[in-house]
């Protein structure tokens, strides 16, 4: 029985490890998948969120259509769900990528990727406030809050 448990744990750990490596590979790190956007056989290991889950990831779901209309093309998003999913993935990538981040007194988190010019702001509950590419030098530097490194949080 102990050998079976050990084999199971080693197998499970290997599957999780391979999945994480694949998920964070450059080819898959920026390719969003939205439930219903593609036939099931084309969905990869990216987080697949339902429409309801995507709406819950956006701080004010009523503002999502407007944000998508104004900023969706910044990221090549095909629809509002895909745009919200990209914002969700951006937040989660910030814990492993060298993005700049600030947090203010209201616990609003602002994240900036200098390589792509992408900027996201997130409420204290982790929901998205906005996601866009400012296109102006110094935009992130003018944001309130103290700079933090999301890769080194406990």
PDB file of C-alpha atoms in Angstrom:
ATOM      1  CA  UNK A   1       0.000   0.000   0.000  1.00  0.00           C
ATOM      2  CA  UNK A   2       2.863   2.403   0.839  1.00  0.00           C
ATOM      3  CA  UNK A   3       4.494   1.767  -2.562  1.00  0.00           C
ATOM      4  CA  UNK A   4       1.200   2.499  -4.351  1.00  0.00           C
ATOM      5  CA  UNK A   5       0.887   5.807  -2.461  1.00  0.00           C
ATOM      6  CA  UNK A   6       4.474   6.741  -3.295  1.00  0.00           C
ATOM      7  CA  UNK A   7       3.987   5.926  -6.998  1.00  0.00           C
ATOM      8  CA  UNK A   8       0.766   7.946  -7.028  1.00  0.00           C
ATOM      9  CA  UNK A   9       2.434  10.983  -5.406  1.00  0.00           C
ATOM     10  CA  UNK A  10       5.437  10.881  -7.742  1.00  0.00           C
ATOM     11  CA  UNK A  11       3.160  10.538 -10.785  1.00  0.00           C
ATOM     12  CA  UNK A  12       0.909  13.382  -9.617  1.00  0.00           C
ATOM     13  CA  UNK A  13       3.908  15.634  -8.948  1.00  0.00           C
ATOM     14  CA  UNK A  14       5.333  14.886 -12.403  1.00  0.00           C
ATOM     15  CA  UNK A  15       2.020  15.678 -14.086  1.00  0.00           C
ATOM     16  CA  UNK A  16       1.694  18.971 -12.196  1.00  0.00           C
ATOM     17  CA  UNK A  17       5.315  19.902 -12.952  1.00  0.00           C
ATOM     18  CA  UNK A  18       4.975  19.227 -16.667  1.00  0.00           C
ATOM     19  CA  UNK A  19       1.686  21.114 -16.724  1.00  0.00           C
ATOM     20  CA  UNK A  20       3.240  24.163 -15.051  1.00  0.00           C
ATOM     21  CA  UNK A  21       6.216  24.151 -17.419  1.00  0.00           C
ATOM     22  CA  UNK A  22       3.901  23.878 -20.408  1.00  0.00           C
ATOM     23  CA  UNK A  23       1.519  26.535 -19.065  1.00  0.00           C
ATOM     24  CA  UNK A  24       4.333  29.050 -18.545  1.00  0.00           C
ATOM     25  CA  UNK A  25       6.079  28.375 -21.842  1.00  0.00           C
ATOM     26  CA  UNK A  26       6.225  31.482 -24.094  1.00  0.00           C
ATOM     27  CA  UNK A  27       4.058  29.824 -26.748  1.00  0.00           C
ATOM     28  CA  UNK A  28       1.209  29.335 -24.288  1.00  0.00           C
ATOM     29  CA  UNK A  29       1.739  32.158 -21.783  1.00  0.00           C
ATOM     30  CA  UNK A  30      -0.090  34.729 -23.892  1.00  0.00           C
ATOM     31  CA  UNK A  31      -2.649  32.605 -25.736  1.00  0.00           C
ATOM     32  CA  UNK A  32      -6.017  33.019 -24.009  1.00  0.00           C
ATOM     33  CA  UNK A  33      -8.719  30.405 -24.067  1.00  0.00           C
ATOM     34  CA  UNK A  34     -12.321  31.196 -23.333  1.00  0.00           C
ATOM     35  CA  UNK A  35     -14.914  28.472 -22.858  1.00  0.00           C
ATOM     36  CA  UNK A  36     -16.876  28.176 -26.066  1.00  0.00           C
ATOM     37  CA  UNK A  37     -14.394  30.210 -28.138  1.00  0.00           C
ATOM     38  CA  UNK A  38     -12.885  27.160 -29.841  1.00  0.00           C
ATOM     39  CA  UNK A  39     -13.843  23.546 -30.405  1.00  0.00           C
ATOM     40  CA  UNK A  40     -12.917  21.476 -27.342  1.00  0.00           C
ATOM     41  CA  UNK A  41     -10.012  19.745 -29.103  1.00  0.00           C
ATOM     42  CA  UNK A  42      -8.265  23.118 -29.567  1.00  0.00           C
ATOM     43  CA  UNK A  43      -8.368  24.190 -25.921  1.00  0.00           C
ATOM     44  CA  UNK A  44      -4.919  23.946 -24.334  1.00  0.00           C
ATOM     45  CA  UNK A  45      -3.855  23.971 -20.684  1.00  0.00           C
ATOM     46  CA  UNK A  46      -4.495  27.686 -20.227  1.00  0.00           C
ATOM     47  CA  UNK A  47      -7.131  28.498 -17.638  1.00  0.00           C
ATOM     48  CA  UNK A  48     -10.502  28.057 -19.291  1.00  0.00           C
ATOM     49  CA  UNK A  49     -13.057  30.216 -17.550  1.00  0.00           C
ATOM     50  CA  UNK A  50     -16.785  30.217 -18.095  1.00  0.00           C
ATOM     51  CA  UNK A  51     -18.540  33.448 -19.005  1.00  0.00           C
ATOM     52  CA  UNK A  52     -19.785  33.737 -15.399  1.00  0.00           C
ATOM     53  CA  UNK A  53     -16.244  33.233 -14.012  1.00  0.00           C
ATOM     54  CA  UNK A  54     -14.880  35.838 -16.407  1.00  0.00           C
ATOM     55  CA  UNK A  55     -17.512  38.336 -15.281  1.00  0.00           C
ATOM     56  CA  UNK A  56     -16.593  37.620 -11.647  1.00  0.00           C
ATOM     57  CA  UNK A  57     -12.933  38.373 -12.473  1.00  0.00           C
ATOM     58  CA  UNK A  58     -13.917  41.886 -13.636  1.00  0.00           C
ATOM     59  CA  UNK A  59     -14.527  44.362 -10.797  1.00  0.00           C
ATOM     60  CA  UNK A  60     -17.521  46.070 -12.407  1.00  0.00           C
ATOM     61  CA  UNK A  61     -18.984  43.704 -15.019  1.00  0.00           C
ATOM     62  CA  UNK A  62     -21.202  46.489 -16.381  1.00  0.00           C
ATOM     63  CA  UNK A  63     -18.040  48.362 -17.459  1.00  0.00           C
ATOM     64  CA  UNK A  64     -16.513  45.393 -19.311  1.00  0.00           C
ATOM     65  CA  UNK A  65     -18.118  46.089 -22.734  1.00  0.00           C
ATOM     66  CA  UNK A  66     -16.866  49.689 -22.659  1.00  0.00           C
ATOM     67  CA  UNK A  67     -13.354  48.680 -21.584  1.00  0.00           C
ATOM     68  CA  UNK A  68     -13.258  46.040 -24.317  1.00  0.00           C
ATOM     69  CA  UNK A  69     -14.430  48.561 -26.935  1.00  0.00           C
ATOM     70  CA  UNK A  70     -11.711  51.030 -25.912  1.00  0.00           C
ATOM     71  CA  UNK A  71      -8.815  48.664 -25.148  1.00  0.00           C
ATOM     72  CA  UNK A  72      -9.526  45.205 -26.556  1.00  0.00           C
ATOM     73  CA  UNK A  73      -7.620  45.861 -29.754  1.00  0.00           C
ATOM     74  CA  UNK A  74      -4.520  46.738 -27.685  1.00  0.00           C
ATOM     75  CA  UNK A  75      -4.279  42.998 -27.004  1.00  0.00           C
ATOM     76  CA  UNK A  76      -5.920  41.528 -30.108  1.00  0.00           C
ATOM     77  CA  UNK A  77      -8.898  40.330 -28.066  1.00  0.00           C
ATOM     78  CA  UNK A  78     -11.780  39.048 -30.192  1.00  0.00           C
ATOM     79  CA  UNK A  79     -14.481  39.692 -27.598  1.00  0.00           C
ATOM     80  CA  UNK A  80     -15.018  41.070 -24.093  1.00  0.00           C
ATOM     81  CA  UNK A  81     -14.605  37.660 -22.448  1.00  0.00           C
ATOM     82  CA  UNK A  82     -11.225  37.140 -24.083  1.00  0.00           C
ATOM     83  CA  UNK A  83     -10.140  40.654 -23.074  1.00  0.00           C
ATOM     84  CA  UNK A  84     -11.126  40.023 -19.429  1.00  0.00           C
ATOM     85  CA  UNK A  85      -9.331  36.675 -19.497  1.00  0.00           C
ATOM     86  CA  UNK A  86      -6.158  38.369 -20.775  1.00  0.00           C
ATOM     87  CA  UNK A  87      -6.366  40.822 -17.854  1.00  0.00           C
ATOM     88  CA  UNK A  88      -6.805  37.900 -15.444  1.00  0.00           C
ATOM     89  CA  UNK A  89      -3.806  36.081 -16.938  1.00  0.00           C
ATOM     90  CA  UNK A  90      -1.708  39.273 -16.807  1.00  0.00           C
ATOM     91  CA  UNK A  91      -2.296  39.526 -13.058  1.00  0.00           C
ATOM     92  CA  UNK A  92      -1.265  35.919 -12.530  1.00  0.00           C
ATOM     93  CA  UNK A  93       1.821  36.165 -14.781  1.00  0.00           C
ATOM     94  CA  UNK A  94       2.985  39.144 -12.689  1.00  0.00           C
ATOM     95  CA  UNK A  95       3.880  36.725  -9.885  1.00  0.00           C
ATOM     96  CA  UNK A  96       6.535  35.054 -12.058  1.00  0.00           C
ATOM     97  CA  UNK A  97       7.517  37.711 -14.608  1.00  0.00           C
ATOM     98  CA  UNK A  98       9.682  40.805 -13.964  1.00  0.00           C
ATOM     99  CA  UNK A  99       6.750  43.238 -14.199  1.00  0.00           C
ATOM    100  CA  UNK A 100       6.680  46.438 -12.188  1.00  0.00           C
ATOM    101  CA  UNK A 101       3.955  46.711  -9.562  1.00  0.00           C
ATOM    102  CA  UNK A 102       2.629  49.222  -7.050  1.00  0.00           C
ATOM    103  CA  UNK A 103       0.054  49.002  -4.306  1.00  0.00           C
ATOM    104  CA  UNK A 104      -1.714  52.050  -2.865  1.00  0.00           C
ATOM    105  CA  UNK A 105      -3.396  52.780   0.491  1.00  0.00           C
ATOM    106  CA  UNK A 106      -6.732  51.397  -0.780  1.00  0.00           C
ATOM    107  CA  UNK A 107      -4.879  48.173  -1.722  1.00  0.00           C
ATOM    108  CA  UNK A 108      -5.348  48.810  -5.453  1.00  0.00           C
ATOM    109  CA  UNK A 109      -2.632  46.920  -7.281  1.00  0.00           C
ATOM    110  CA  UNK A 110      -1.180  48.398 -10.455  1.00  0.00           C
ATOM    111  CA  UNK A 111       0.989  46.262 -12.726  1.00  0.00           C
ATOM    112  CA  UNK A 112       3.085  47.315 -15.707  1.00  0.00           C
ATOM    113  CA  UNK A 113       5.030  45.244 -18.210  1.00  0.00           C
ATOM    114  CA  UNK A 114       7.661  47.583 -19.694  1.00  0.00           C
ATOM    115  CA  UNK A 115       8.412  45.103 -22.493  1.00  0.00           C
ATOM    116  CA  UNK A 116       4.882  45.155 -23.943  1.00  0.00           C
ATOM    117  CA  UNK A 117       3.611  48.424 -22.447  1.00  0.00           C
ATOM    118  CA  UNK A 118       0.685  46.581 -20.827  1.00  0.00           C
ATOM    119  CA  UNK A 119      -0.881  48.065 -17.687  1.00  0.00           C
ATOM    120  CA  UNK A 120      -3.481  46.541 -15.399  1.00  0.00           C
ATOM    121  CA  UNK A 121      -5.125  47.810 -12.227  1.00  0.00           C
ATOM    122  CA  UNK A 122      -6.756  45.380  -9.804  1.00  0.00           C
ATOM    123  CA  UNK A 123      -9.031  45.850  -6.810  1.00  0.00           C
ATOM    124  CA  UNK A 124      -8.074  44.533  -3.366  1.00  0.00           C
ATOM    125  CA  UNK A 125     -10.184  41.416  -4.032  1.00  0.00           C
ATOM    126  CA  UNK A 126      -8.153  40.641  -7.169  1.00  0.00           C
ATOM    127  CA  UNK A 127     -10.799  41.707  -9.668  1.00  0.00           C
ATOM    128  CA  UNK A 128      -9.771  43.821 -12.647  1.00  0.00           C
ATOM    129  CA  UNK A 129     -10.377  47.578 -12.674  1.00  0.00           C
ATOM    130  CA  UNK A 130      -8.797  48.192 -16.083  1.00  0.00           C
ATOM    131  CA  UNK A 131      -6.332  46.735 -18.563  1.00  0.00           C
ATOM    132  CA  UNK A 132      -4.739  48.674 -21.435  1.00  0.00           C
ATOM    133  CA  UNK A 133      -1.547  49.969 -23.027  1.00  0.00           C
ATOM    134  CA  UNK A 134      -1.125  53.625 -22.004  1.00  0.00           C
ATOM    135  CA  UNK A 135       1.291  54.498 -24.817  1.00  0.00           C
ATOM    136  CA  UNK A 136       2.713  57.391 -22.792  1.00  0.00           C
ATOM    137  CA  UNK A 137       6.159  57.317 -21.250  1.00  0.00           C
ATOM    138  CA  UNK A 138       6.073  57.562 -17.483  1.00  0.00           C
ATOM    139  CA  UNK A 139       2.406  56.573 -17.056  1.00  0.00           C
ATOM    140  CA  UNK A 140       3.197  53.868 -14.507  1.00  0.00           C
ATOM    141  CA  UNK A 141       5.646  56.106 -12.645  1.00  0.00           C
ATOM    142  CA  UNK A 142       2.878  58.675 -12.077  1.00  0.00           C
ATOM    143  CA  UNK A 143       0.549  56.073 -10.506  1.00  0.00           C
ATOM    144  CA  UNK A 144       0.020  56.239  -6.747  1.00  0.00           C
ATOM    145  CA  UNK A 145       1.380  53.645  -4.342  1.00  0.00           C
ATOM    146  CA  UNK A 146       4.627  52.071  -3.299  1.00  0.00           C
ATOM    147  CA  UNK A 147       6.540  49.814  -5.619  1.00  0.00           C
ATOM    148  CA  UNK A 148       6.552  46.089  -4.761  1.00  0.00           C
ATOM    149  CA  UNK A 149       7.932  42.916  -6.342  1.00  0.00           C
ATOM    150  CA  UNK A 150       5.111  40.407  -6.775  1.00  0.00           C
ATOM    151  CA  UNK A 151       7.631  37.612  -7.351  1.00  0.00           C
ATOM    152  CA  UNK A 152       8.891  37.890  -3.760  1.00  0.00           C
ATOM    153  CA  UNK A 153       5.643  37.909  -1.801  1.00  0.00           C
ATOM    154  CA  UNK A 154       5.214  35.388   1.024  1.00  0.00           C
TER     155      UNK A 154
END
